[in-house]
Short mmCIF file of C-alpha atoms and ligand atoms in Angstrom, two decimals:
data_model
loop_
_atom_site.label_atom_id
_atom_site.label_comp_id
_atom_site.label_asym_id
_atom_site.label_seq_id
_atom_site.Cartn_x
_atom_site.Cartn_y
_atom_site.Cartn_z
CA UNK A 1 30.04 -73.38 -6.16
CA UNK A 2 27.69 -71.62 -8.52
CA UNK A 3 30.06 -68.68 -8.80
CA UNK A 4 27.56 -65.82 -8.59
CA UNK A 5 29.30 -62.89 -10.20
CA UNK A 6 30.26 -60.50 -7.41
CA UNK A 7 31.27 -56.85 -7.40
CA UNK A 8 31.93 -54.09 -4.90
CA UNK A 9 29.90 -50.89 -4.98
CA UNK A 10 32.98 -48.75 -5.68
CA UNK A 11 34.10 -50.79 -8.69
CA UNK A 12 32.50 -48.00 -10.75
CA UNK A 13 32.73 -44.24 -10.34
CA UNK A 14 29.57 -42.18 -10.61
CA UNK A 15 30.92 -40.63 -13.79
CA UNK A 16 31.54 -44.07 -15.36
CA UNK A 17 28.00 -45.09 -14.51
CA UNK A 18 26.51 -41.88 -15.84
CA UNK A 19 28.31 -42.50 -19.13
CA UNK A 20 27.29 -46.17 -19.22
CA UNK A 21 23.69 -45.18 -18.53
CA UNK A 22 23.33 -43.22 -21.77
CA UNK A 23 19.62 -43.30 -22.62
CA UNK A 24 18.81 -46.13 -20.21
CA UNK A 25 15.97 -45.02 -17.96
CA UNK A 26 16.50 -45.67 -14.25
CA UNK A 27 13.67 -45.78 -11.70
CA UNK A 28 14.15 -46.09 -7.96
CA UNK A 29 11.13 -47.82 -6.41
CA UNK A 30 10.61 -47.76 -2.66
CA UNK A 31 7.75 -49.92 -1.34
CA UNK A 32 6.62 -48.47 1.97
CA UNK A 33 4.07 -49.47 4.56
CA UNK A 34 3.90 -47.22 7.60
CA UNK A 35 7.38 -45.80 7.19
CA UNK A 36 6.65 -42.12 7.81
CA UNK A 37 9.63 -41.93 10.13
CA UNK A 38 12.26 -43.00 7.60
CA UNK A 39 10.94 -42.78 4.04
CA UNK A 40 11.50 -39.02 3.75
CA UNK A 41 15.20 -39.39 4.52
CA UNK A 42 15.61 -42.25 2.03
CA UNK A 43 13.96 -40.22 -0.73
CA UNK A 44 15.60 -36.87 0.07
CA UNK A 45 19.13 -38.25 0.20
CA UNK A 46 18.84 -40.16 -3.08
CA UNK A 47 17.21 -37.17 -4.75
CA UNK A 48 19.89 -34.75 -3.63
CA UNK A 49 22.82 -37.04 -4.56
CA UNK A 50 21.61 -38.99 -7.59
CA UNK A 51 18.90 -36.89 -9.24
CA UNK A 52 19.82 -33.26 -8.58
CA UNK A 53 23.62 -33.62 -8.52
CA UNK A 54 24.67 -36.38 -10.96
CA UNK A 55 21.50 -37.34 -12.85
CA UNK A 56 21.86 -41.09 -12.49
CA UNK A 57 18.28 -41.75 -11.35
CA UNK A 58 15.42 -40.50 -13.53
CA UNK A 59 12.58 -40.93 -11.06
CA UNK A 60 12.05 -41.82 -7.43
CA UNK A 61 8.74 -43.59 -6.96
CA UNK A 62 7.37 -44.55 -3.56
CA UNK A 63 4.58 -47.12 -3.59
CA UNK A 64 2.51 -46.57 -0.49
CA UNK A 65 1.45 -50.05 0.55
CA UNK A 66 -1.80 -49.44 2.45
CA UNK A 67 -0.12 -47.24 5.05
CA UNK A 68 -2.18 -45.93 7.91
CA UNK A 69 0.38 -43.31 8.91
CA UNK A 70 1.78 -40.24 7.09
CA UNK A 71 4.03 -42.22 4.72
CA UNK A 72 2.39 -40.70 1.64
CA UNK A 73 2.94 -37.11 2.77
CA UNK A 74 6.47 -37.75 4.06
CA UNK A 75 7.52 -39.29 0.75
CA UNK A 76 5.84 -36.63 -1.36
CA UNK A 77 7.28 -33.87 0.81
CA UNK A 78 10.78 -35.25 0.22
CA UNK A 79 10.29 -35.10 -3.54
CA UNK A 80 9.14 -38.59 -4.54
CA UNK A 81 6.38 -39.44 -6.95
CA UNK A 82 3.99 -41.32 -4.68
CA UNK A 83 1.29 -43.83 -5.65
CA UNK A 84 -1.00 -45.80 -3.42
CA UNK A 85 -0.60 -49.45 -4.34
CA UNK A 86 -4.35 -50.08 -4.14
CA UNK A 87 -5.06 -47.23 -6.58
CA UNK A 88 -2.73 -48.45 -9.33
CA UNK A 89 -4.62 -50.36 -12.03
CA UNK A 90 -7.76 -50.75 -9.91
CA UNK A 91 -9.11 -53.07 -12.61
CA UNK A 92 -6.58 -55.65 -11.41
CA UNK A 93 -7.73 -55.54 -7.79
CA UNK A 94 -5.46 -55.17 -4.82
CA UNK A 95 -3.66 -57.34 -2.28
CA UNK A 96 -1.74 -56.39 0.80
CA UNK A 97 2.02 -56.82 0.74
CA UNK A 98 5.39 -55.70 -0.42
CA UNK A 99 5.48 -57.90 -3.54
CA UNK A 100 2.15 -56.42 -4.60
CA UNK A 101 3.57 -52.90 -4.28
CA UNK A 102 6.60 -53.88 -6.37
CA UNK A 103 4.46 -55.59 -9.02
CA UNK A 104 2.15 -52.58 -9.21
CA UNK A 105 5.20 -50.31 -9.64
CA UNK A 106 5.63 -51.70 -13.14
CA UNK A 107 2.46 -49.88 -14.19
CA UNK A 108 3.56 -46.44 -12.98
CA UNK A 109 7.30 -46.32 -13.69
CA UNK A 110 9.14 -45.93 -16.95
CA UNK A 111 12.76 -46.96 -16.25
CA UNK A 112 14.39 -49.69 -18.30
CA UNK A 113 16.08 -50.63 -15.07
CA UNK A 114 14.39 -50.63 -11.66
CA UNK A 115 16.24 -50.36 -8.37
CA UNK A 116 14.30 -51.46 -5.27
CA UNK A 117 15.14 -50.14 -1.86
CA UNK A 118 13.42 -50.61 1.50
CA UNK A 119 11.95 -47.54 3.16
CA UNK A 120 12.98 -48.46 6.70
CA UNK A 121 16.74 -48.13 6.31
CA UNK A 122 18.50 -46.58 9.27
CA UNK A 123 22.18 -47.16 8.52
CA UNK A 124 22.83 -46.92 4.79
CA UNK A 125 24.06 -44.53 2.15
CA UNK A 126 23.15 -43.45 -1.34
CA UNK A 127 25.99 -45.53 -2.85
CA UNK A 128 23.51 -48.46 -2.62
CA UNK A 129 21.86 -47.20 -5.81
CA UNK A 130 24.90 -46.80 -8.09
CA UNK A 131 26.32 -50.00 -6.61
CA UNK A 132 23.25 -51.95 -7.72
CA UNK A 133 23.24 -50.25 -11.12
CA UNK A 134 26.88 -51.08 -11.90
CA UNK A 135 26.38 -54.63 -13.21
CA UNK A 136 23.14 -53.79 -15.05
CA UNK A 137 24.66 -50.83 -16.85
CA UNK A 138 27.92 -52.54 -17.75
CA UNK A 139 27.33 -56.32 -17.92
CA UNK A 140 24.73 -56.99 -20.64
CA UNK A 141 24.01 -60.61 -19.72
CA UNK A 142 22.98 -59.73 -16.15
CA UNK A 143 19.24 -59.38 -15.50
CA UNK A 144 19.05 -59.14 -11.71
CA UNK A 145 21.46 -57.70 -9.15
CA UNK A 146 21.26 -58.39 -5.41
CA UNK A 147 22.81 -56.23 -2.76
CA UNK A 148 24.62 -57.72 0.21
CA UNK A 149 26.06 -56.15 3.29
CA UNK A 150 27.14 -56.56 6.83
CA UNK A 151 23.96 -56.65 8.91
CA UNK A 152 24.34 -55.34 12.40
CA UNK A 153 21.71 -57.09 14.53
CA UNK A 154 20.31 -56.12 17.87
CA UNK A 155 22.92 -58.22 19.68
CA UNK A 156 26.03 -57.55 17.68
CA UNK A 157 27.61 -57.15 14.29
CA UNK A 158 26.91 -60.64 12.90
CA UNK A 159 23.45 -61.16 14.35
CA UNK A 160 21.26 -60.25 11.43
CA UNK A 161 18.80 -61.99 9.17
CA UNK A 162 16.77 -64.50 11.20
CA UNK A 163 14.58 -65.59 8.26
CA UNK A 164 17.59 -65.55 5.98
CA UNK A 165 19.53 -67.95 8.16
CA UNK A 166 16.72 -70.22 9.34
CA UNK A 167 14.49 -70.39 6.25
CA UNK A 168 15.99 -68.98 3.06
CA UNK A 169 19.47 -70.43 3.27
CA UNK A 170 18.32 -73.95 4.18
CA UNK A 171 15.79 -73.85 1.32
CA UNK A 172 18.47 -72.74 -1.11
CA UNK A 173 20.85 -75.50 0.02
CA UNK A 174 18.19 -78.15 -0.38
CA UNK A 175 16.33 -76.98 -3.48
CA UNK A 176 18.33 -74.36 -5.36
CA UNK A 177 22.05 -74.88 -4.81
CA UNK A 178 22.76 -72.69 -7.85
CA UNK A 179 21.91 -69.77 -5.56
CA UNK A 180 24.09 -70.79 -2.65
CA UNK A 181 26.67 -68.06 -3.25
CA UNK A 182 24.06 -65.32 -2.97
CA UNK A 183 25.07 -63.72 0.30
CA UNK A 184 21.79 -61.97 1.16
CA UNK A 185 19.03 -63.71 -0.81
CA UNK A 186 16.29 -61.74 1.00
CA UNK A 187 17.87 -58.31 0.61
CA UNK A 188 15.28 -55.66 -0.20
CA UNK A 189 17.95 -53.71 -2.05
CA UNK A 190 18.17 -55.12 -5.54
CA UNK A 191 17.85 -54.08 -9.16
CA UNK A 192 16.39 -55.69 -12.22
CA UNK A 193 15.76 -55.00 -15.89
CA UNK A 194 12.12 -53.95 -16.32
CA UNK A 195 11.47 -56.45 -19.07
CA UNK A 196 12.75 -59.31 -16.95
CA UNK A 197 10.79 -58.35 -13.84
CA UNK A 198 7.67 -58.00 -15.96
CA UNK A 199 8.15 -61.59 -17.14
CA UNK A 200 8.17 -63.03 -13.61
CA UNK A 201 5.34 -64.26 -11.42
CA UNK A 202 5.35 -62.13 -8.30
CA UNK A 203 4.22 -63.31 -4.86
CA UNK A 204 2.30 -60.44 -3.30
CA UNK A 205 4.00 -60.70 0.10
CA UNK A 206 7.55 -61.17 1.30
CA UNK A 207 8.43 -64.06 -1.02
CA UNK A 208 9.05 -61.69 -3.92
CA UNK A 209 12.81 -61.66 -3.37
CA UNK A 210 13.47 -65.37 -3.19
CA UNK A 211 10.91 -66.20 -5.89
CA UNK A 212 12.54 -63.72 -8.26
CA UNK A 213 15.96 -65.26 -7.67
CA UNK A 214 14.67 -68.80 -8.11
CA UNK A 215 12.73 -68.01 -11.28
CA UNK A 216 15.67 -66.11 -12.76
CA UNK A 217 18.21 -68.83 -12.12
CA UNK A 218 15.78 -71.49 -13.35
CA UNK A 219 15.00 -69.67 -16.59
CA UNK A 220 18.35 -68.10 -17.39
CA UNK A 221 21.03 -69.75 -15.25
CA UNK A 222 23.41 -68.25 -12.68
CA UNK A 223 25.07 -65.90 -15.19
CA UNK A 224 21.92 -63.76 -15.20
CA UNK A 225 22.42 -62.90 -11.53
CA UNK A 226 25.10 -60.69 -9.99
CA UNK A 227 25.57 -59.39 -6.46
CA UNK A 228 27.22 -56.30 -5.10
CA UNK A 229 28.85 -55.65 -1.74
CA UNK A 230 27.18 -52.51 -0.43
CA UNK A 231 29.11 -52.26 2.84
CA UNK A 232 26.82 -52.06 5.85
CA UNK A 233 23.07 -51.77 6.27
CA UNK A 234 20.77 -51.56 9.25
CA UNK A 235 16.99 -51.59 9.22
CA UNK A 236 13.99 -51.89 11.52
CA UNK A 237 13.60 -55.38 13.03
CA UNK A 238 10.22 -57.10 12.97
CA UNK A 239 8.96 -59.13 15.93
CA UNK A 240 9.35 -62.91 15.66
CA UNK A 241 5.61 -63.37 15.19
CA UNK A 242 5.67 -61.26 12.02
CA UNK A 243 8.77 -63.02 10.77
CA UNK A 244 6.87 -66.30 11.18
CA UNK A 245 4.35 -65.03 8.66
CA UNK A 246 7.19 -63.98 6.34
CA UNK A 247 8.68 -67.46 6.65
CA UNK A 248 5.35 -69.07 5.70
CA UNK A 249 5.17 -66.95 2.54
CA UNK A 250 8.75 -67.75 1.57
CA UNK A 251 8.28 -71.46 2.19
CA UNK A 252 5.02 -71.51 0.23
CA UNK A 253 6.51 -69.80 -2.82
CA UNK A 254 9.63 -71.94 -2.80
CA UNK A 255 7.88 -75.24 -2.26
CA UNK A 256 5.37 -74.34 -4.96
CA UNK A 257 8.27 -73.86 -7.35
CA UNK A 258 9.89 -77.11 -6.26
CA UNK A 259 7.00 -79.30 -7.41
CA UNK A 260 5.58 -79.48 -10.90
CA UNK A 261 2.36 -77.47 -10.81
CA UNK A 262 -0.05 -75.74 -13.05
CA UNK A 263 1.77 -72.42 -13.58
CA UNK A 264 -1.54 -70.56 -13.73
CA UNK A 265 -2.44 -71.81 -10.28
CA UNK A 266 -2.96 -69.24 -7.59
CA UNK A 267 -2.84 -70.72 -4.13
CA UNK A 268 -6.38 -70.48 -2.94
CA UNK A 269 -5.83 -71.42 0.66
CA UNK A 270 -4.13 -69.05 2.98
CA UNK A 271 -2.60 -71.11 5.74
CA UNK A 272 -2.79 -69.79 9.27
CA UNK A 273 0.29 -69.67 11.44
CA UNK A 274 -0.26 -70.57 15.07
CA UNK A 275 1.93 -69.61 17.93
CA UNK A 276 1.23 -70.15 21.59
CA UNK A 277 1.67 -66.91 23.47
CA UNK A 278 1.78 -66.60 27.22
CA UNK A 279 1.06 -62.92 27.48
CA UNK A 280 -0.71 -61.88 24.31
CA UNK A 281 -2.81 -59.04 25.61
CA UNK A 282 -4.05 -57.69 28.91
CA UNK A 283 -7.57 -58.93 28.22
CA UNK A 284 -6.44 -62.46 27.42
CA UNK A 285 -4.30 -62.49 30.53
CA UNK A 286 -7.25 -61.56 32.66
CA UNK A 287 -9.48 -64.38 31.49
CA UNK A 288 -7.22 -67.22 30.47
CA UNK A 289 -4.62 -69.21 32.27
CA UNK A 290 -1.61 -70.54 30.46
CA UNK A 291 -0.67 -70.38 26.76
CA UNK A 292 -3.12 -68.81 24.32
CA UNK A 293 -3.14 -69.89 20.67
CA UNK A 294 -2.67 -66.86 18.48
CA UNK A 295 -3.68 -67.60 14.91
CA UNK A 296 -2.92 -65.36 12.02
CA UNK A 297 -3.95 -65.82 8.42
CA UNK A 298 -1.07 -65.45 6.00
CA UNK A 299 -2.09 -64.54 2.48
CA UNK A 300 -0.42 -66.64 -0.20
CA UNK A 301 -1.13 -65.11 -3.59
CA UNK A 302 0.97 -64.71 -6.74
CA UNK A 303 0.48 -62.17 -9.49
CA UNK A 304 0.99 -63.39 -13.04
CA UNK A 305 3.76 -61.74 -15.06
CA UNK A 306 2.92 -58.03 -15.35
CA UNK A 307 3.70 -58.17 -19.07
CA UNK A 308 0.33 -59.88 -19.40
CA UNK A 309 -1.31 -56.54 -18.61
CA UNK A 310 1.16 -53.95 -19.88
O1 UPG B 401 2.98 -54.99 3.28
C1 UPG B 401 4.09 -54.44 3.21
C2 UPG B 401 5.14 -54.75 4.08
C3 UPG B 401 6.35 -54.10 3.94
N1 UPG B 401 6.52 -53.16 2.98
C4 UPG B 401 7.79 -52.43 2.85
O2 UPG B 401 8.80 -53.32 2.42
C5 UPG B 401 10.06 -52.94 2.95
C6 UPG B 401 10.68 -54.09 3.72
O3 UPG B 401 9.75 -54.52 4.69
P1 UPG B 401 10.19 -55.02 6.14
O4 UPG B 401 8.98 -55.39 6.88
O5 UPG B 401 11.12 -54.02 6.75
O6 UPG B 401 11.00 -56.33 5.77
P2 UPG B 401 12.20 -57.04 6.54
O7 UPG B 401 11.73 -57.64 7.80
O8 UPG B 401 13.32 -56.11 6.63
O9 UPG B 401 12.50 -58.22 5.46
C7 UPG B 401 13.62 -58.47 4.64
O10 UPG B 401 13.28 -59.67 3.95
C8 UPG B 401 12.10 -59.56 3.14
C9 UPG B 401 11.84 -60.93 2.52
O11 UPG B 401 12.71 -61.20 1.46
C10 UPG B 401 12.32 -58.50 2.10
O12 UPG B 401 11.12 -58.36 1.35
C11 UPG B 401 12.69 -57.18 2.76
O13 UPG B 401 12.94 -56.20 1.78
C12 UPG B 401 13.91 -57.39 3.61
O14 UPG B 401 14.30 -56.20 4.25
C13 UPG B 401 9.80 -51.72 3.86
O15 UPG B 401 10.05 -50.56 3.14
C14 UPG B 401 8.31 -51.86 4.15
O16 UPG B 401 7.67 -50.63 4.47
C15 UPG B 401 5.50 -52.86 2.09
O17 UPG B 401 5.66 -52.03 1.20
N2 UPG B 401 4.31 -53.52 2.23
O1 3PG B 402 16.36 -60.87 6.29
C1 3PG B 402 15.81 -61.42 7.25
O2 3PG B 402 16.09 -62.57 7.60
C2 3PG B 402 14.70 -60.65 7.95
O3 3PG B 402 14.64 -59.37 7.39
C3 3PG B 402 14.91 -60.55 9.43
O4 3PG B 402 16.06 -59.79 9.69
P1 3PG B 402 16.49 -59.48 11.21
O5 3PG B 402 16.66 -60.81 11.89
O6 3PG B 402 17.80 -58.74 11.06
O7 3PG B 402 15.42 -58.64 11.82
#
């Protein structure tokens, strides 16, 4: 057992946290790609409860990750500061992906502590934010706090987290047993000290969560990580094909960290994933019999520590 330090979100009252916060700046960062349907609710509820009412969060920043829908307007209308990921530090170029949006957030936020939350939450509450802040505001040795929760799946209360169960947890068991007590290693709800996040290499896609955990435990040991029980959380479920791409990114980042490598190396090759589909599209069905290979290029890129550019 690694003994990841574990808390419950109501171990601290809002008043205790407000006092512990003192002058510590707190930024909520919400990476969002095509989340016009949910991002406004996420922003509005946090703003009403934790900015307007108790002053625990100093800024709510949505990073619009190349959305093609009305995410920008929905987030801005709900009171967030909104930046388009591609327009932040244009001198550094742009990549698609959630990790890219989170990395870019370091250039447009000012909090000493950053709380990340997904924009597609459907069953959640604002206690996620104070829950994640608790250890960072009161336990000085902690650098990174992961949320965990019950994850209702489409088929029942325990059916959640396909990539978590089939990719992340096996990787952790085999390569990083110091993280085996982390209940939801892929949770998008987590918090981190700015300085620490700025010292990490950040995969531009979905590997940002596991890579951050691995690099933190490798550099600082398990005591730098805490986790908080946030109760229950439901979110939008991606199709298996998209989760395959997520799995490739997570495997690439973890395997890269498992072998000695030139730390300045950026993976140049973006491996395709291939899946045979029987009914890909109407057009394919018309002209082809049997399974059709459906290839998709998965971008594998890592940003160097943001502190390099700050
Ligand atoms: O290119 C992208 C893709 C997604 N997102 C946003 O990132 C959040 C989570 O994305 P989602 O596609 O819903 O991820 P999940 O399938 O739910 O994946 C889980 O596992 C991932 C891998 O660890 C984490 O990054 C996620 O936060 C976590 O919810 C949402 O707000 C998205 O809008 C972006 O900002 N840019
Ligand atoms: O955390 C995960 O494993 C992915 O987000 C997939 O979750 P889901 O199986 O609940 O859609």
